[in-house]
Coordinates of C-alpha atoms and ligand atoms in Angstrom, one line a residue:
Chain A
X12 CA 17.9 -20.6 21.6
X13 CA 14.0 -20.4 21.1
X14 CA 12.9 -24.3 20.9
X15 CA 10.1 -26.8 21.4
X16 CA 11.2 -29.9 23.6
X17 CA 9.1 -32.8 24.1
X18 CA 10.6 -35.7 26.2
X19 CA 9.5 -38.7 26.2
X20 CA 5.7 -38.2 26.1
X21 CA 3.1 -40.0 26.8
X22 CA -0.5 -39.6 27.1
X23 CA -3.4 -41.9 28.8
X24 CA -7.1 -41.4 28.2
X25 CA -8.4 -43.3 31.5
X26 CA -6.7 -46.2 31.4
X27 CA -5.9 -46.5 27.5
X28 CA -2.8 -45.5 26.6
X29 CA -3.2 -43.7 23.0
X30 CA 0.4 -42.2 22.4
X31 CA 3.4 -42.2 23.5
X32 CA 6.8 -42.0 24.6
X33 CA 7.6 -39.6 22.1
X34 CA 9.9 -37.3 21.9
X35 CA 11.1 -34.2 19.4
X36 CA 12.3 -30.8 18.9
X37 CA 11.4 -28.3 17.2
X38 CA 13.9 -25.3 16.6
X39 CA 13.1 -21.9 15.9
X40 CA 12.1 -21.3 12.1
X41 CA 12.3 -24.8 11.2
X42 CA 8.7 -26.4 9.6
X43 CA 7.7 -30.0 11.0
X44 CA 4.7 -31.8 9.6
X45 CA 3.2 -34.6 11.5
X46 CA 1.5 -37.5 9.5
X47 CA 0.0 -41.2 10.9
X48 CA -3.3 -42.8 10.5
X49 CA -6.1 -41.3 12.0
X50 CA -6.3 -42.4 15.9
X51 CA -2.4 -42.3 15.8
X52 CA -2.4 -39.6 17.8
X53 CA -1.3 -36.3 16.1
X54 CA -4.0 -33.7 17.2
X55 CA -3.4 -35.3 20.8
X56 CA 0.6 -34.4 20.8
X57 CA -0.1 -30.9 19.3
X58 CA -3.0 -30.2 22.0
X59 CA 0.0 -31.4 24.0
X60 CA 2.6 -28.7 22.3
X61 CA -0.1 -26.4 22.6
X62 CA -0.4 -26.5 26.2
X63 CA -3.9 -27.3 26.3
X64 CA -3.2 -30.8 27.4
X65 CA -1.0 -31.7 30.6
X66 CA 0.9 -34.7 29.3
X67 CA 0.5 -37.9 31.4
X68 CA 4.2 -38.7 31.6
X69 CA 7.2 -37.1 30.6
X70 CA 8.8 -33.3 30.2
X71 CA 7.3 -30.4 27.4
X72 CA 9.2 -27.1 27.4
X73 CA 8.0 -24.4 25.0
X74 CA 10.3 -21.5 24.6
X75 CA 7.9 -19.5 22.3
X76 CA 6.3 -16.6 23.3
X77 CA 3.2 -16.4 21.5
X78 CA 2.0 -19.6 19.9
X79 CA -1.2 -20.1 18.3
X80 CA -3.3 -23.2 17.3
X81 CA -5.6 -23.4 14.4
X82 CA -8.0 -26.6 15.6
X83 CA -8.7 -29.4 13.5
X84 CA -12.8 -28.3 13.6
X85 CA -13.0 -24.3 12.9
X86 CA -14.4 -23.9 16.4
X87 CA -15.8 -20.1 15.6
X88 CA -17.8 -18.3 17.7
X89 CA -21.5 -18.4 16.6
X90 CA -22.5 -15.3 17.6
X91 CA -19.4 -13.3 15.9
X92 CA -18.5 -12.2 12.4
X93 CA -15.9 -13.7 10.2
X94 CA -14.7 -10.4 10.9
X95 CA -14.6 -10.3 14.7
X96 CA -13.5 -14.3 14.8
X97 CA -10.5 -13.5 13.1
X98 CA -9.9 -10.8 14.7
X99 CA -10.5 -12.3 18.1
X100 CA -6.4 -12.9 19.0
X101 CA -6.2 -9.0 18.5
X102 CA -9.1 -8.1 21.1
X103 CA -7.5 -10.4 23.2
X104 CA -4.0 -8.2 23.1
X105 CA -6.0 -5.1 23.3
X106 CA -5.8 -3.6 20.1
X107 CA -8.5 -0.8 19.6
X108 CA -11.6 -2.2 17.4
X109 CA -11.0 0.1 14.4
X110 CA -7.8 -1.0 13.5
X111 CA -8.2 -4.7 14.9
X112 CA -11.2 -4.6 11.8
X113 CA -8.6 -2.9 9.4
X114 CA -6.1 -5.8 9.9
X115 CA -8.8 -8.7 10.4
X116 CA -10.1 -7.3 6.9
X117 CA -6.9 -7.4 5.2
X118 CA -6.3 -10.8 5.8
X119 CA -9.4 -12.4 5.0
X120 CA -9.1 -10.8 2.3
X121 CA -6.0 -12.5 1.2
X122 CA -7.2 -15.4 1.8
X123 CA -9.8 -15.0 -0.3
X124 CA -12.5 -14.1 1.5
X125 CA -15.0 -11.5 0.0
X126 CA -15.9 -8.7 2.0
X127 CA -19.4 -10.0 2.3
X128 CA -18.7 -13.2 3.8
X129 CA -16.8 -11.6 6.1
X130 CA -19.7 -9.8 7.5
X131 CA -21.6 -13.0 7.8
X132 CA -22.1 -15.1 10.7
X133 CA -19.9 -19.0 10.7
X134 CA -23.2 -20.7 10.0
X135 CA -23.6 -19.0 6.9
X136 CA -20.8 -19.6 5.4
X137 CA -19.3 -22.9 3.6
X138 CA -16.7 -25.4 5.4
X139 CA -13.9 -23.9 3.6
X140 CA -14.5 -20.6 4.4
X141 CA -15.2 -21.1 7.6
X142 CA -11.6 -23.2 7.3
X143 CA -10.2 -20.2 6.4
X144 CA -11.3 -17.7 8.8
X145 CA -9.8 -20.2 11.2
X146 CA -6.9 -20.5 9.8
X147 CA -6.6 -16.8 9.6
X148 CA -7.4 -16.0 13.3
X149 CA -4.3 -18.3 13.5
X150 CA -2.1 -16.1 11.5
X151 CA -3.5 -12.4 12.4
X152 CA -1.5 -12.2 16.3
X153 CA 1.8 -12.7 14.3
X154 CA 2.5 -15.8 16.3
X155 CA 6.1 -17.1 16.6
X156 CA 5.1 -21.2 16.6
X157 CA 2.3 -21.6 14.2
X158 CA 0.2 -25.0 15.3
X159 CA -2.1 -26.2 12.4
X160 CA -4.6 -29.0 12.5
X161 CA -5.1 -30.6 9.1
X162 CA -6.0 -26.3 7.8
X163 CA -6.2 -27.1 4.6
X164 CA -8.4 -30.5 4.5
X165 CA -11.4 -28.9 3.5
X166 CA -10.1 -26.6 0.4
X167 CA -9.8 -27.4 -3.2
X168 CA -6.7 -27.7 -5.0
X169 CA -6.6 -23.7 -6.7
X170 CA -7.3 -22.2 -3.3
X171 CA -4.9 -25.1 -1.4
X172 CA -1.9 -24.0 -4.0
X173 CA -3.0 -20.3 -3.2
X174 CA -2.9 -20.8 0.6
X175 CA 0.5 -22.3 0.7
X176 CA 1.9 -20.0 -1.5
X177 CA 0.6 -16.9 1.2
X178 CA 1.7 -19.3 3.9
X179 CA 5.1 -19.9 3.1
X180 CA 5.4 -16.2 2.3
X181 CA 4.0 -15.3 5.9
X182 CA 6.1 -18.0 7.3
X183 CA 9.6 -16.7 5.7
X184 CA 8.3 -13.0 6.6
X185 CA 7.9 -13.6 10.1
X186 CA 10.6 -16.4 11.0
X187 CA 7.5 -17.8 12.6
X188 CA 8.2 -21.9 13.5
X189 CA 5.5 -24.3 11.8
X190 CA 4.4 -27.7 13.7
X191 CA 1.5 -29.0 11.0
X192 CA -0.9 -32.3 11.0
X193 CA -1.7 -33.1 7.5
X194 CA -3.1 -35.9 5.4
X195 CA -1.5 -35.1 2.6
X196 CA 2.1 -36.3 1.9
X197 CA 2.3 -33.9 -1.4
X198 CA 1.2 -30.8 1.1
X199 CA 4.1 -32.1 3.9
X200 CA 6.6 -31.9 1.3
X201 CA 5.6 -28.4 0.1
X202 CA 5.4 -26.9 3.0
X203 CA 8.2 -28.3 5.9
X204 CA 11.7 -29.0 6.5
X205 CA 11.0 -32.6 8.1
X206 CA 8.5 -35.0 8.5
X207 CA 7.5 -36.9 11.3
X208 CA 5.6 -40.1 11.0
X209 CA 3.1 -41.4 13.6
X210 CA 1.8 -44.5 13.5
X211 CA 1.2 -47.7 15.9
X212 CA -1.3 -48.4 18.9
X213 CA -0.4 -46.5 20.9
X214 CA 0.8 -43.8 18.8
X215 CA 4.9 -43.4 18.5
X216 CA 7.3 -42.1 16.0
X217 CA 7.8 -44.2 13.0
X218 CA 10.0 -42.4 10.6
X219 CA 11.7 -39.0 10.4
X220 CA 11.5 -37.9 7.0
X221 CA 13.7 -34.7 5.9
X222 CA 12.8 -32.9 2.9
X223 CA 15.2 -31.2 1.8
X224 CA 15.1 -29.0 -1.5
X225 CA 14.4 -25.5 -0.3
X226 CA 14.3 -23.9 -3.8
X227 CA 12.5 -26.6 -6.0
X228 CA 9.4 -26.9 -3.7
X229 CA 7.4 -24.9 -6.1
X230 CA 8.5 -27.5 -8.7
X231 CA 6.4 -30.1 -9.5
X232 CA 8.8 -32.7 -10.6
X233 CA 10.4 -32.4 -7.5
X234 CA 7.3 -33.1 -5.5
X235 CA 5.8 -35.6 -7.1
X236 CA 9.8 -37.7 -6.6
X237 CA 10.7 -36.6 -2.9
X238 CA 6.6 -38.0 -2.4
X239 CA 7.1 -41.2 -3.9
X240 CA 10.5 -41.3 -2.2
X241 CA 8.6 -40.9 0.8
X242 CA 6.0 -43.3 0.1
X243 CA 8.6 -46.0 -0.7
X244 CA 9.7 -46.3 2.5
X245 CA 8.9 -49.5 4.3
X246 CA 8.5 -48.0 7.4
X247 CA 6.3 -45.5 6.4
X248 CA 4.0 -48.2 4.6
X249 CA 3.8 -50.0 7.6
X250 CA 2.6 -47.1 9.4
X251 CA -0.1 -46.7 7.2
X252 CA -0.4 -50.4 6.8
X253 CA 0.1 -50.4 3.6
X254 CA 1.4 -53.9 1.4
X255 CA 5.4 -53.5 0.9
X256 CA 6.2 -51.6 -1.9
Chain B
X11 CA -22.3 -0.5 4.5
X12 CA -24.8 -0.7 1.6
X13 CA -25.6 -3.9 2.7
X14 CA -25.7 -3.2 5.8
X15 CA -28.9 -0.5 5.2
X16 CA -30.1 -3.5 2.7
X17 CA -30.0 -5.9 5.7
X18 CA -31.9 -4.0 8.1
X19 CA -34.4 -2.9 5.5
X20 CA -35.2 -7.0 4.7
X21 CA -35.3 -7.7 8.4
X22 CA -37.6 -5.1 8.9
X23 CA -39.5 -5.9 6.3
X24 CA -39.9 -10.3 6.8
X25 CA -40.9 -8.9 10.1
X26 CA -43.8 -7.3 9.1
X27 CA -44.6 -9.3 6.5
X28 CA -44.7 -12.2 9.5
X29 CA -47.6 -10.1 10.8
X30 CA -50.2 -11.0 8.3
X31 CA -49.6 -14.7 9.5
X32 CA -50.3 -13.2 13.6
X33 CA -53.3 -10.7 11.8
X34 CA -55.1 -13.8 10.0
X35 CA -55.2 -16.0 13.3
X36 CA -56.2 -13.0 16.0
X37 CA -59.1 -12.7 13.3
X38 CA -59.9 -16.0 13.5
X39 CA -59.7 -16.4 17.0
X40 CA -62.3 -13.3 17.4
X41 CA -64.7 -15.2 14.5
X42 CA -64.5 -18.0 16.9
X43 CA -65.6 -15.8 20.0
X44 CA -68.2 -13.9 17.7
X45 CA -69.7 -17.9 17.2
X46 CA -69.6 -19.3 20.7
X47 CA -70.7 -15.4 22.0
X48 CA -73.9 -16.0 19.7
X49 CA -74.7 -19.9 20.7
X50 CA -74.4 -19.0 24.6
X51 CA -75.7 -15.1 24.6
X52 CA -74.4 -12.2 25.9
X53 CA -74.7 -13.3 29.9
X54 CA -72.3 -16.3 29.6
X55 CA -70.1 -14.7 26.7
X56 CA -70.2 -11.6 25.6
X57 CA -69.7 -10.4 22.1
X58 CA -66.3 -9.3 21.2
X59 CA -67.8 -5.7 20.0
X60 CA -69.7 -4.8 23.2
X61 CA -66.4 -6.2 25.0
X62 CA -64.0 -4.1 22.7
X63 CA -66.4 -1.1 23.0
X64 CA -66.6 -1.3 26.8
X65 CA -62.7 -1.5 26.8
X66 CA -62.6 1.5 24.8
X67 CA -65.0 3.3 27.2
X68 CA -63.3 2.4 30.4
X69 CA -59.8 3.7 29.0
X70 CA -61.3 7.6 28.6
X71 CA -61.3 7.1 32.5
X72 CA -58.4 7.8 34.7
X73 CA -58.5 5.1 37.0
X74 CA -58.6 2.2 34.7
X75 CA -55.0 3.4 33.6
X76 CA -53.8 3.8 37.5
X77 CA -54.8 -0.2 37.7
X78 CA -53.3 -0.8 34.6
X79 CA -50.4 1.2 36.0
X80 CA -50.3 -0.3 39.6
X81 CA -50.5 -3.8 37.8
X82 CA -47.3 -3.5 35.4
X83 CA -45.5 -2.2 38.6
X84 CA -46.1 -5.1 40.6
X85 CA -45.1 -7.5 37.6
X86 CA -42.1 -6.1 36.5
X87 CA -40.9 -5.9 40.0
X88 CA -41.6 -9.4 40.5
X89 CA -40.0 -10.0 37.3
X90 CA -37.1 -8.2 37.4
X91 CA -36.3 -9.7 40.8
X92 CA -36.5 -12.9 39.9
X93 CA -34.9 -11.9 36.4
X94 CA -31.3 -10.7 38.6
X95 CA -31.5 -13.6 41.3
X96 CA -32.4 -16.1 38.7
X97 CA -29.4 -15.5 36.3
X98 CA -26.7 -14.7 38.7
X99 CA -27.8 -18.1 41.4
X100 CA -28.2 -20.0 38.4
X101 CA -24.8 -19.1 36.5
X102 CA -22.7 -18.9 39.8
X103 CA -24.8 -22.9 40.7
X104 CA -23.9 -24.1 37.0
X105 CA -20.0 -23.4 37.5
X106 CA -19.5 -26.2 39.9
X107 CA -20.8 -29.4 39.1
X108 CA -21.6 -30.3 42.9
X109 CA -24.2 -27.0 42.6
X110 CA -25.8 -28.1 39.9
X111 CA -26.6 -31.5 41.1
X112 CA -27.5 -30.2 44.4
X113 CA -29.8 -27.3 42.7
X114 CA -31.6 -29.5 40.6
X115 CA -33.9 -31.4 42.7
X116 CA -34.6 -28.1 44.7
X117 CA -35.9 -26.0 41.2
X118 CA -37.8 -29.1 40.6
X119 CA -39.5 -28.9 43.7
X120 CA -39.9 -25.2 43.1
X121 CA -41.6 -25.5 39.3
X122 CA -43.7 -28.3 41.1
X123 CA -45.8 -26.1 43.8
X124 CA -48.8 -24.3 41.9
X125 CA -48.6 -20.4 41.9
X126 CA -51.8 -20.7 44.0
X127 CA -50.2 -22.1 46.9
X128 CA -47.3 -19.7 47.0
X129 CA -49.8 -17.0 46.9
X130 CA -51.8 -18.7 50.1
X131 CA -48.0 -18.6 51.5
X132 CA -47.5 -15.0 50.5
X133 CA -50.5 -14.1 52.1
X134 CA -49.8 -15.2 55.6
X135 CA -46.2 -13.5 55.2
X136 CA -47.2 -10.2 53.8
X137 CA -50.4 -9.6 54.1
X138 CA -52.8 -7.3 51.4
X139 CA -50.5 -5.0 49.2
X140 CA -47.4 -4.9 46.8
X141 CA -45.5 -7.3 48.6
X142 CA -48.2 -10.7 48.2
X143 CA -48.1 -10.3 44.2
X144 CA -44.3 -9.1 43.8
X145 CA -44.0 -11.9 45.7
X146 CA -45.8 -14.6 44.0
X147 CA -44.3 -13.6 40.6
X148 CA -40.8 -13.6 41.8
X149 CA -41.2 -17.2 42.9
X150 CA -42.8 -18.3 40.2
X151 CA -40.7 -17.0 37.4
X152 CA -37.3 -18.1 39.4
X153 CA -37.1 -21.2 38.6
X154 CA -37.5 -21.0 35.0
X155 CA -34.6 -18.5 34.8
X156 CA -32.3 -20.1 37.7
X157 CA -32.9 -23.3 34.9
X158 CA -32.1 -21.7 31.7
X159 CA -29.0 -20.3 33.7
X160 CA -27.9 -23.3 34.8
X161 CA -28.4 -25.5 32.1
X162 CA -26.4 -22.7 29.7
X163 CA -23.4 -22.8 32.3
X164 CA -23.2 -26.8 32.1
X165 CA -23.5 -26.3 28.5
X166 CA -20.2 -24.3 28.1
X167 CA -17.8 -27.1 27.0
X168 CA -14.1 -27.9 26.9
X169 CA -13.7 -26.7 23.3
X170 CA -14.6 -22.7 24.5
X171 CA -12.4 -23.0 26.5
X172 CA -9.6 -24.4 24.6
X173 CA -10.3 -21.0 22.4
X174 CA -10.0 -18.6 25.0
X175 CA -6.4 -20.2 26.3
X176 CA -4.7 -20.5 22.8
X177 CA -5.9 -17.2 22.2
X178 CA -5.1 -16.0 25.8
X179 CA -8.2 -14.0 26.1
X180 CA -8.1 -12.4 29.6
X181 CA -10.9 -13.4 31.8
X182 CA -13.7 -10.2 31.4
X183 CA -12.9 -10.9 27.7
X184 CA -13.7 -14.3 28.2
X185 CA -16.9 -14.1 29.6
X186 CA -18.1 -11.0 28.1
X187 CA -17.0 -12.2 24.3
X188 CA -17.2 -16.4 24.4
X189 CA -19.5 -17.4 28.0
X190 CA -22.2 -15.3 28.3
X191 CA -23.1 -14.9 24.5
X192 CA -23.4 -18.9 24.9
X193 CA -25.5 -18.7 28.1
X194 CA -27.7 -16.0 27.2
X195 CA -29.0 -18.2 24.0
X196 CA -30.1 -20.2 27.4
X197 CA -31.5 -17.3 29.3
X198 CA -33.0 -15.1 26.7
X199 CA -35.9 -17.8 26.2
X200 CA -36.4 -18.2 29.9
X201 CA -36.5 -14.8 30.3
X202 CA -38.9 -14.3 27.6
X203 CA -41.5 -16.8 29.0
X204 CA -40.8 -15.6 32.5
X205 CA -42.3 -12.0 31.9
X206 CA -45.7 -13.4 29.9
X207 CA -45.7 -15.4 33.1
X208 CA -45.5 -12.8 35.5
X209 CA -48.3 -10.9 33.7
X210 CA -50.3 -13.9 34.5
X211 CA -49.9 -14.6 37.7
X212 CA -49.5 -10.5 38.8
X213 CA -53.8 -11.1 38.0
X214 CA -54.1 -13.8 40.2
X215 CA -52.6 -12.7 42.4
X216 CA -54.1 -9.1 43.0
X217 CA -57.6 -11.3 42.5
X218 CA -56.9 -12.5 45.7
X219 CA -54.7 -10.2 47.8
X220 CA -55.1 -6.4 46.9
X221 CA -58.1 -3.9 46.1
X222 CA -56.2 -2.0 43.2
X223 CA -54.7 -3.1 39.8
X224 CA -56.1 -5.2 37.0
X225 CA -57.2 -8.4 39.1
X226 CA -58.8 -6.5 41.4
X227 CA -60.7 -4.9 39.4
X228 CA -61.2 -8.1 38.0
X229 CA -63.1 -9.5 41.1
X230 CA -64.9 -6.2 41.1
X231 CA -66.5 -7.0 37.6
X232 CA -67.2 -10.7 38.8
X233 CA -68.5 -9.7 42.0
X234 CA -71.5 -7.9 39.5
X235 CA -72.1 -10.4 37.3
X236 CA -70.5 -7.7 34.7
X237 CA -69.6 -9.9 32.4
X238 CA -68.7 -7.3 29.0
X239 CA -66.9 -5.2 31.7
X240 CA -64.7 -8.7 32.7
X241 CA -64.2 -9.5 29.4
X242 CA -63.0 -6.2 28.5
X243 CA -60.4 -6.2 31.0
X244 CA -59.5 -9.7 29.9
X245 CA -59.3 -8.1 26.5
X246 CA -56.9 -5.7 27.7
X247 CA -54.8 -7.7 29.6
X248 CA -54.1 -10.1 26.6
X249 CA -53.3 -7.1 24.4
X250 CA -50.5 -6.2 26.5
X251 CA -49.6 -9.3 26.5
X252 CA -49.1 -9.5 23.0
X253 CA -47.8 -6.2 22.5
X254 CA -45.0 -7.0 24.9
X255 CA -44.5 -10.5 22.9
X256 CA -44.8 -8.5 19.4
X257 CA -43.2 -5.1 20.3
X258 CA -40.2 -6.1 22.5
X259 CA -39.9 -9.5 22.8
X260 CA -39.9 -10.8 18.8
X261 CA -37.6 -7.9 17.3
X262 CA -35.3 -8.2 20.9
X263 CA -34.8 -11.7 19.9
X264 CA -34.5 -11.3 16.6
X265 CA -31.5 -8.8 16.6
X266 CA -29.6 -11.1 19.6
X267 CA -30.1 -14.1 17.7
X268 CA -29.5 -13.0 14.6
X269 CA -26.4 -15.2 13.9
X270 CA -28.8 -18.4 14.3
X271 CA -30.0 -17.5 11.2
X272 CA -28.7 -19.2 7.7
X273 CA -29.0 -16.4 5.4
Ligands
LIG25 N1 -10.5 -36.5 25.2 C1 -10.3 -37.8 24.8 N2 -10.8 -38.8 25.7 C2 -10.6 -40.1 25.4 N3 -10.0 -40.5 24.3 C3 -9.5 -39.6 23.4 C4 -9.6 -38.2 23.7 N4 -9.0 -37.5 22.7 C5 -8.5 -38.5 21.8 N5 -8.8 -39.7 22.3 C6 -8.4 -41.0 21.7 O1 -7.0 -40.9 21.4 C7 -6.7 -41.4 20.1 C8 -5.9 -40.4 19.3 O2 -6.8 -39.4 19.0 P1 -6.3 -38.1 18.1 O3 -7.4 -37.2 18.0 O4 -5.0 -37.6 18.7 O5 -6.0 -38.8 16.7 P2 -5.5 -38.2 15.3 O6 -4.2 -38.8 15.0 O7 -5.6 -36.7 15.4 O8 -6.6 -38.7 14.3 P3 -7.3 -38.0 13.0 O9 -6.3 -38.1 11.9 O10 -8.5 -38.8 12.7 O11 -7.6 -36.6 13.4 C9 -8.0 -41.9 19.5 O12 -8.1 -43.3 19.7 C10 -9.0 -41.2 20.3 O13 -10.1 -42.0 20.5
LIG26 MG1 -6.8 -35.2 14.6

């Protein structure tokens, strides 16, 4: 069975510890979203998942074959097009440039993009386009463990409901697994199977929040109950240090 | 496609446009000669006509185009020499952080000692010919580009490299696509004011050290109290200079940095 395993996880930045021990899994095709105050320590343990940072203590084993990361700051390359940014994970398998441009197109177009900014440079376009062609450099290698770093902070709500719509659609096409930072409670509960809460100093897991509701989370009724649910929880309010309900 | 035509034709346009700015200020600068040439007389400075017209009457003779010739040999060798050894030292010095801090005081040293006394140096080593001013340009011009190597190497941070591993961008890729791009906004400008160095110095140089190219004939002119003939070989060093600038250098840097601009 395809899984991520993180065991008892820590990590130290000199001599501060800033998270840790956690641990979670994360099966094939499930949706986990990760929420905390910032400086809990959520883009740390999915650098972590990622493999871009060795933990300090404790065991990680990623069973996916080809995970990708959107980062929490675009982090294009200058000197390439929307275009060729998104289409960077497909240069990197090899795929010849005419039909890595065919696909890159495609998909910036569904996410809204116009086929002029795509031609344009990052520093000429706006935050959340430049959000997007991160997010869809992310999606474009077809990955099997999706990573996503608060993607949709910098969107407003029509192309937000837009994006998850395409996402979850991409996400039930593929089977593809979803580990996702988020700020938004509402956007958690949309999008994932379970929640995990970070909170504390350093940073461990507070609450594990399942969702539930497969079919009504296009409802908006549903939502706006499972959320207050959530946000009724005294442990969750005390992560965010928030007055008892 | 469209817009791609519609691009190039606005680039190509601002850029000419851009000239009227250069035009208004050479004019200038020549009113300004015309002024002091007519305060100090034609022995100190000589007007800019009789300088322009002697330049045009040396050019309908072979040998001023063999100097001209013989110099841009000497500099570009120079330059491209130190152009290669510069980028590749200062990269490969950049990767490691012990290099770099062991580099830096040397280049410092290096950008310290005047041209002049490399070219005493280059003297004793290789006597009159190609080899004094090749010389003298190379190590001149090194250190500038062994810096802007270096310092775009250092530059490359964590977070590029984050973006080539999640991507898994195999190593050619890598540097080809996400490291050199970022160093050569480092080098280009290095290189750019290495080669209006090397023109410089390529003068001084052959001044002192050879009996052909522009410097010597140079020393010829000075050596007869010719002044409009000095002047016009002044004149026609700084053309070159600026065609080289205008030409090559401005549009190069234009179409490589392109993606600088917020359009
Ligand atoms: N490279 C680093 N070196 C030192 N400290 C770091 C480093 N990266 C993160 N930290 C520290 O670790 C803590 C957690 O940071 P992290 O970026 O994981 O927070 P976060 O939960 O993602 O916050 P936010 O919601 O604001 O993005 C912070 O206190 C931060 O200062
Ligand atoms: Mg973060």
């Amino acid at each position: 069975m395809t899984r991520l395993t993180m065991h008892e996880i820590s990590q130290n930045f000199a001599t501060r510890r800033v998270l840790g021990p956690v641990s979670m899994t994360l099966e094939q095709g499930e949706a986990v979203a990760l929420v905390g105050p910032s400086g809990s320590g959520k883009t740390t343990l999915l650098n972590i998942a990622a493999g871009l940072l060795i933990p300090s203590e404790g065991v990680l084993r990623n069973d996916f074959a080809k995970p990708t990361l959107m980062f929490q700051q675009p982090r294009l390359l200058p000197w390439k097009t929307a275009l060729d940014n998104i289409a960077l994970g497909l240069k990197a398998r090899g795929v010849p440039g005419n039909e890595r441009q065919f696909q890159a197109q495609e998909i910036g177009l569904q996410l809204g993009l116009s086929e002029e900014d795509l031609l344009k440079y990052p520093a000429a376009l706006s935050g959340g386009m430049q959000s997007r062609v991160a997010l869809a450099r992310a999606l474009l290698p077809q990955p099997d463990l999706l990573l996503l770093d608060e993607a949709f902070s910098a969107l407003d709500i029509g192309l937000k409901a837009e994006l998850y719509r395409y996402l979850q659609q991409a996400i039930s096409d593929t089977g593809c697994s979803l580990l996702m930072i988020t700020h938004d409670p509402a956007e958690a509960m949309r999008l994932v199977d379970r929640i995990i809460v970070l909170g504390g100093n350093p940073g461990h897991i507070c609450y594990e929040f399942h969702t539930g509701g497969h079919n009504q989370r296009q409802q908006q009724n549903w939502l706006l109950e499972r959320t207050r649910d959530f946000l009724g929880i005294a442990a969750v309010r005390a992560a965010f240090h928030l007055e008892p309900a | 496609m469209a817009s791609l035509v519609h691009r190039a034709t606005s680039a190509c346009f601002n850029y000419l446009w851009s000239g009227w700015g250069a035009a208004s200020s050479l004019l200038l600068f020549f009113a300004a000669w015309q002024l002091a040439a007519d305060i100090f007389g034609p022995l100190v400075l000589p007007q800019p006509l009789h300088a322009i017209n002697r330049l045009w009457e040396l050019l309908h003779h072979a040998t001023p185009w063999h100097d001209i010739a013989v110099t841009a040999r000497r500099a570009i060798s120079g330059f491209v020499l130190s152009l290669l050894a510069g980028s590749v030292l200062g990269i490969g010095a950049g990767m490691s952080m012990t290099t770099s801090m062991l580099s830096r005081p040397v280049i410092t040293v290096l950008m310290g000692i005047p041209p002049v006394a490399w070219l005493i140096l280059a003297l004793l080593w290789f006597g009159m010919g190609d080899g004094t001013p090749v010389f003298t340009v190379f190590i001149a011009c090194f250190p500038i580009i062994f810096l802007g190597a270096l310092q775009g190497t250092r530059t490359l941070d964590g977070q590029l490299k984050e973006v080539a591993l999640v991507f898994r961008i195999p190593m050619t890729m890598r540097w080809k696509d996400l490291y050199l791009p970022h160093i050569f906004s480092y080098l280009f400008p290095a290189w750019s004011s290495a080669l209006g160095m090397s023109w410089k110095i390529v003068v001084m140089a052959e001044l002192l050290s050879t009996d052909d190219g522009i410097g010597a004939a140079l020393a010829v002119s000075r050596s007869h109290l010719d002044s409009v003939t000095s002047m016009a070989w002044i004149l026609a060093l700084i053309s070159t200079l600026l065609a080289v600038e205008y030409i090559l250098l401005e549009p190069l840097k234009r179409h490589v940095e392109a993606w600088r601009e917020i359009s």
